[in-house]
Amino acid sequence: MEYNRMVISEYGAPDVLKKVTEKELPIPQAGEVRVKVLTTSACFTDTLIRRGIYPAVRNKPPFSPGYDLVGVIDALGEGVENVTVGQKVADLTVIGAYTEYICLKAESIVVVPEELDNAEAVSMVLSYLTAYQMLHRFTKLKNGDTVLIHATSGAVGTALIQLGKLMNLKMYGTASKGKNELVEKMGAIPIDYKNEDFEAIIKEKEPNGIDAVFDPIGGSYFPKSLRLLKKKGTLVAYGYQSSADGNGGNVILDFFKVLFWNLLPTKPNAKFYVITSERKKHPDWFQEDLKALFTLLTEKQIKPLIGKIMKLEEAAEAHKLVENYMVEGKIVLKVNK
């Protein structure tokens, strides 16, 4: 049986994403399951992988990108007993999810409640899990604390606002002027980063400092964010958008700067969150936290902002939208029915 997948034919612009038809379905090995993919997403990290500048992925093209997925198990490898054919599952694949069928380790997947919408469920796997672990695992935030969220209108930013509201956090959020209404509507105090100095505004409104900053931008943002914190506050860096966009900063240098700041006794706490590293160190966290998010979604305590749903073969166009910050929230790619 044939199946389709999108591959990065070579590192480069979105147009390097090409549709490939495979002649036979992959066969699950011992300890694996084959999953019929229902939804995946187009996230900023996918675009870095496509360009060959994401440090955690060293694969050489051609290969399929795709950081997360929700699908249905359609075949079991030898020795798999923790799941059954027909169950809906999710996984953080990092690469490979832009495909109609994929084989995954049975121990890595998480069962998804059947009643959940597939687009909303896949939003939990990378975006909401990142936000959840930064809030609950990487900081010591208490109900009512004050935080600053950069890139607030994106998939992780909107997830941070929703999860932060459950903690009664006072939240400031940077976004372009056209997205400030969304930020305010969701529950954060908007700051127009293009026309306003976020550091000056926070220092004026919060002269005693704030408790945490969540910063995916990097470059000049990191030191400015650090200066806003209380002595026991935390900077959580989790991206390198500034470097990726060619606006200064350096991926490796930014990473080591954060590590260095964390060693200085006079500085607030600084950490670099990498979801793949945390999953390797704490696989139990991945399982526990994703299940907790599915519970919150089932109970309607959170509702992901889905900016656009597109077809898998529209992946190149989806990447263009992500790179140009043209969609609020998450872009979901629909794969199979």
Coordinates of C-alpha atoms in Angstrom, one line a residue:
M1 CA 0.0 0.0 0.0
E2 CA 1.3 3.4 -1.0
Y3 CA 1.5 6.4 1.4
N4 CA 2.7 10.0 1.1
R5 CA 5.0 12.1 3.1
M6 CA 6.7 15.5 2.9
V7 CA 10.4 15.6 2.8
I8 CA 13.1 18.3 3.1
S9 CA 14.9 17.7 -0.2
E10 CA 17.8 20.0 0.7
Y11 CA 18.3 22.7 3.4
G12 CA 16.8 26.0 2.4
A13 CA 13.6 28.0 1.8
P14 CA 10.0 26.6 2.3
D15 CA 10.0 25.4 -1.3
V16 CA 12.5 22.6 -0.5
L17 CA 9.6 20.7 1.1
K18 CA 8.5 18.1 -1.5
K19 CA 5.8 15.5 -1.6
V20 CA 7.1 11.9 -1.9
T21 CA 5.1 8.7 -2.5
E22 CA 6.4 5.6 -0.8
K23 CA 5.5 2.2 -2.3
E24 CA 5.0 0.3 0.9
L25 CA 3.9 1.1 4.4
P26 CA 6.6 1.0 7.1
I27 CA 6.7 -2.2 9.2
P28 CA 6.8 -1.8 13.0
Q29 CA 9.8 -3.6 14.6
A30 CA 9.8 -5.2 18.0
G31 CA 8.6 -2.7 20.6
E32 CA 7.2 -0.3 18.0
V33 CA 3.7 0.6 16.7
R34 CA 2.7 1.9 13.3
V35 CA 0.6 5.0 13.5
K36 CA -1.8 6.4 10.9
V37 CA -1.1 10.2 11.4
L38 CA -4.2 12.4 11.8
T39 CA -2.6 15.8 12.6
T40 CA 0.8 17.4 12.9
S41 CA 1.8 21.0 13.0
A42 CA 3.9 23.7 11.4
C43 CA 5.9 25.3 14.2
F44 CA 8.8 27.7 14.2
T45 CA 11.3 24.9 15.2
D46 CA 10.2 23.0 12.0
T47 CA 11.4 26.0 10.0
L48 CA 14.8 26.0 11.7
I49 CA 15.1 22.3 11.0
R50 CA 14.2 22.8 7.4
R51 CA 17.0 25.5 7.1
G52 CA 19.5 23.3 8.8
I53 CA 20.1 25.6 11.8
Y54 CA 18.4 23.7 14.6
P55 CA 21.3 22.4 16.9
A56 CA 19.4 19.3 18.1
V57 CA 18.8 17.9 14.6
R58 CA 21.8 16.8 12.5
N59 CA 20.1 14.6 9.9
K60 CA 21.0 15.1 6.3
P61 CA 18.3 15.6 3.7
P62 CA 16.2 14.1 2.4
F63 CA 14.1 13.4 5.6
S64 CA 10.6 14.4 6.8
P65 CA 10.3 17.1 9.4
G66 CA 7.4 17.2 11.9
Y67 CA 7.9 17.8 15.6
D68 CA 4.6 16.5 17.0
L69 CA 1.6 14.3 16.0
V70 CA -1.7 12.8 16.9
G71 CA -2.7 9.5 15.2
V72 CA -4.3 6.1 15.4
I73 CA -2.4 2.9 16.0
D74 CA -3.0 0.6 13.0
A75 CA -0.3 -2.1 13.6
L76 CA 1.7 -3.5 16.5
G77 CA 5.3 -4.8 16.6
E78 CA 6.3 -7.8 18.5
G79 CA 6.1 -7.6 22.3
V80 CA 3.9 -4.5 22.4
E81 CA 1.3 -4.9 25.2
N82 CA 0.7 -1.4 26.6
V83 CA -1.5 -0.2 23.7
T84 CA -3.9 -1.7 21.2
V85 CA -4.8 -1.2 17.5
G86 CA -7.4 1.6 17.1
Q87 CA -6.2 3.7 20.1
K88 CA -5.6 7.4 19.5
V89 CA -2.1 8.4 20.6
A90 CA 0.3 11.4 20.6
D91 CA 4.0 11.7 20.4
L92 CA 6.8 14.3 20.3
T93 CA 8.7 13.0 17.2
V94 CA 11.0 16.0 16.7
I95 CA 11.3 14.9 13.0
G96 CA 9.3 12.5 10.9
A97 CA 5.7 13.5 11.5
Y98 CA 5.0 15.0 8.1
T99 CA 3.8 11.7 6.8
E100 CA 0.7 9.6 6.5
Y101 CA 2.2 6.6 8.4
I102 CA 5.1 6.3 10.9
C103 CA 6.5 3.7 13.2
L104 CA 7.2 4.8 16.8
K105 CA 8.5 3.3 20.0
A106 CA 5.5 2.1 22.0
E107 CA 7.0 3.4 25.2
S108 CA 7.2 6.9 23.9
I109 CA 3.5 7.5 23.0
V110 CA 0.7 8.8 25.2
V111 CA -2.9 7.7 24.8
V112 CA -5.2 10.6 23.7
P113 CA -8.8 10.7 25.0
E114 CA -11.0 9.7 22.1
E115 CA -13.4 12.7 22.5
L116 CA -10.7 15.3 22.0
D117 CA -10.5 17.2 18.8
N118 CA -7.4 16.1 16.8
A119 CA -6.2 19.7 16.1
E120 CA -6.6 20.8 19.7
A121 CA -4.9 17.6 20.9
V122 CA -1.8 18.0 18.8
S123 CA -1.5 21.5 20.1
M124 CA -0.8 20.0 23.5
V125 CA 2.2 18.0 22.5
L126 CA 4.8 20.7 21.8
S127 CA 3.3 24.1 22.4
Y128 CA 1.3 23.5 25.6
L129 CA 3.8 21.0 27.0
T130 CA 6.6 23.6 26.6
A131 CA 4.5 26.2 28.3
Y132 CA 3.4 23.9 31.1
Q133 CA 6.8 22.6 31.9
M134 CA 8.3 26.1 31.9
L135 CA 5.6 27.3 34.3
H136 CA 5.5 24.2 36.6
R137 CA 8.9 22.5 36.3
F138 CA 11.4 25.3 35.5
T139 CA 10.1 28.1 37.8
K140 CA 8.9 28.3 41.4
L141 CA 6.0 30.6 40.5
K142 CA 3.2 31.1 43.0
N143 CA -0.4 32.1 42.4
G144 CA -0.6 35.8 41.7
D145 CA 3.1 36.3 40.7
T146 CA 4.0 38.7 37.9
V147 CA 5.6 37.6 34.6
L148 CA 6.6 38.8 31.2
I149 CA 6.0 36.7 28.1
H150 CA 7.7 37.5 24.8
A151 CA 6.2 36.6 21.4
T152 CA 2.8 36.3 23.2
S153 CA 0.6 35.8 20.1
G154 CA 2.5 32.7 19.0
A155 CA 1.6 29.0 19.8
V156 CA 3.7 28.8 23.0
G157 CA 2.9 32.4 24.0
T158 CA -0.9 31.9 23.9
A159 CA -0.4 28.6 25.8
L160 CA 1.5 30.4 28.5
I161 CA -1.3 33.0 28.9
Q162 CA -4.0 30.3 29.2
L163 CA -2.0 28.2 31.7
G164 CA -0.9 31.4 33.5
K165 CA -4.5 32.4 34.0
L166 CA -5.1 29.2 35.9
M167 CA -2.4 30.3 38.3
N168 CA -3.8 33.9 38.5
L169 CA -0.6 35.3 37.2
K170 CA -0.3 39.0 36.3
M171 CA 1.1 38.8 32.8
Y172 CA 2.7 41.3 30.5
G173 CA 3.1 40.2 26.9
T174 CA 5.1 41.6 23.9
A175 CA 3.5 41.5 20.5
S176 CA 3.2 43.7 17.4
K177 CA 0.5 46.4 17.6
G178 CA -1.9 44.5 15.4
K179 CA -1.9 41.6 17.8
N180 CA -2.2 43.6 21.1
E181 CA -6.0 43.3 21.1
L182 CA -5.6 39.5 21.0
V183 CA -3.1 39.6 23.9
E184 CA -5.4 41.7 26.0
K185 CA -8.4 39.7 25.2
M186 CA -6.6 36.5 26.3
G187 CA -5.7 38.0 29.7
A188 CA -2.3 39.7 29.4
I189 CA -1.2 43.3 29.4
P190 CA 0.1 44.0 25.9
I191 CA 3.3 45.8 25.0
D192 CA 4.0 46.9 21.4
Y193 CA 7.5 45.7 21.1
K194 CA 8.1 47.6 17.8
N195 CA 7.2 51.0 19.1
E196 CA 7.6 50.6 22.9
D197 CA 10.6 49.8 25.1
F198 CA 9.4 46.8 27.1
E199 CA 12.2 47.2 29.6
A200 CA 11.3 50.8 30.4
I201 CA 7.6 50.0 30.7
I202 CA 8.0 47.0 33.0
K203 CA 10.5 49.0 35.2
E204 CA 8.0 51.8 35.5
K205 CA 5.0 49.6 36.3
E206 CA 6.9 47.0 38.4
P207 CA 9.7 48.9 40.1
N208 CA 10.3 46.1 42.5
G209 CA 10.9 43.6 39.6
I210 CA 8.9 40.7 38.3
D211 CA 9.1 37.0 39.1
A212 CA 9.8 35.4 35.7
V213 CA 10.4 36.2 32.0
F214 CA 9.7 33.6 29.2
D215 CA 11.9 34.6 26.3
P216 CA 12.1 32.8 22.9
I217 CA 13.8 35.7 21.1
G218 CA 17.4 35.7 22.4
G219 CA 20.0 38.2 21.2
S220 CA 19.6 41.6 22.9
Y221 CA 16.4 40.5 24.6
F222 CA 18.1 38.1 27.1
P223 CA 20.1 40.8 29.1
K224 CA 17.1 43.2 29.0
S225 CA 14.8 40.5 30.3
L226 CA 17.3 39.6 33.0
R227 CA 17.4 43.2 34.3
L228 CA 13.6 43.1 34.9
L229 CA 13.7 40.3 37.4
K230 CA 13.6 40.2 41.2
K231 CA 16.7 38.8 42.9
K232 CA 15.1 35.4 43.1
G233 CA 13.3 35.7 39.7
T234 CA 13.9 33.4 36.8
L235 CA 14.6 34.0 33.1
V236 CA 13.5 31.0 31.1
A237 CA 15.0 31.2 27.6
Y238 CA 13.6 28.8 25.1
G239 CA 14.4 29.9 21.6
Y240 CA 16.6 31.8 19.2
Q241 CA 14.2 33.8 17.0
S242 CA 16.5 36.8 16.9
S243 CA 19.4 34.8 15.5
A244 CA 17.1 32.8 13.1
D245 CA 15.6 36.0 11.7
G246 CA 19.1 37.5 11.2
N247 CA 18.4 40.2 13.8
G248 CA 21.6 39.6 15.9
G249 CA 22.4 37.0 18.5
N250 CA 23.9 33.6 18.0
V251 CA 22.3 30.3 18.8
I252 CA 25.3 28.8 20.6
L253 CA 26.5 32.0 22.2
D254 CA 23.0 32.7 23.5
F255 CA 22.9 29.3 25.1
F256 CA 26.2 29.7 26.8
K257 CA 25.4 33.3 27.9
V258 CA 22.3 31.9 29.8
L259 CA 24.4 29.2 31.4
F260 CA 27.1 31.8 32.4
W261 CA 24.5 34.2 33.9
N262 CA 23.1 31.3 36.0
L263 CA 26.6 30.9 37.7
L264 CA 26.8 34.5 38.8
P265 CA 25.6 35.0 42.4
T266 CA 24.6 38.6 41.8
K267 CA 22.2 37.6 38.9
P268 CA 18.7 36.2 39.1
N269 CA 18.2 32.6 38.0
A270 CA 18.6 31.9 34.2
K271 CA 17.7 28.7 32.5
F272 CA 17.5 27.4 28.9
Y273 CA 14.5 25.1 28.3
V274 CA 14.9 22.5 25.6
I275 CA 11.9 20.1 25.4
T276 CA 13.9 17.2 23.9
S277 CA 16.6 17.5 26.6
E278 CA 14.0 17.5 29.4
R279 CA 12.2 14.5 27.9
K280 CA 15.4 12.5 27.9
K281 CA 16.2 13.5 31.5
H282 CA 12.7 13.1 32.8
P283 CA 10.6 10.8 30.5
D284 CA 8.1 10.5 33.4
W285 CA 7.5 14.3 33.2
F286 CA 6.5 14.0 29.5
Q287 CA 4.0 11.3 30.3
E288 CA 2.6 13.0 33.4
D289 CA 2.4 16.5 32.0
L290 CA 0.9 15.6 28.7
K291 CA -1.8 13.6 30.4
A292 CA -2.4 16.5 32.7
L293 CA -2.9 18.8 29.7
F294 CA -5.3 16.4 28.0
T295 CA -7.3 16.4 31.3
L296 CA -7.4 20.3 31.3
L297 CA -8.5 20.2 27.6
T298 CA -11.2 17.6 28.3
E299 CA -12.4 19.7 31.2
K300 CA -12.4 22.8 28.9
Q301 CA -10.1 24.7 31.3
I302 CA -7.9 25.5 28.3
K303 CA -8.7 25.9 24.6
P304 CA -5.8 26.2 22.1
L305 CA -5.8 29.0 19.6
I306 CA -5.8 27.3 16.2
G307 CA -4.8 30.0 13.7
K308 CA -5.1 27.9 10.6
I309 CA -5.8 24.3 9.6
M310 CA -4.0 23.3 6.4
K311 CA -3.4 20.1 4.4
L312 CA -0.1 18.2 4.7
E313 CA 0.8 19.0 1.1
E314 CA 0.5 22.7 2.0
A315 CA 3.4 22.4 4.4
A316 CA 5.6 24.8 2.4
E317 CA 2.9 27.5 2.5
A318 CA 2.4 26.8 6.2
H319 CA 6.2 27.4 6.8
K320 CA 6.0 30.7 5.0
L321 CA 3.2 31.8 7.3
V322 CA 5.1 30.8 10.4
E323 CA 8.3 32.5 9.3
N324 CA 6.5 35.7 8.6
Y325 CA 4.5 35.6 11.8
M326 CA 1.3 35.9 9.8
V327 CA -0.8 33.5 12.0
E328 CA -1.9 33.9 15.6
G329 CA -1.6 30.7 17.6
K330 CA -0.9 27.3 16.1
I331 CA -0.9 26.1 12.4
V332 CA -2.2 22.5 12.3
L333 CA -1.6 20.2 9.3
K334 CA -4.4 17.7 8.6
V335 CA -3.0 14.4 7.4
N336 CA -5.5 11.6 7.4
K337 CA -9.2 11.5 8.2

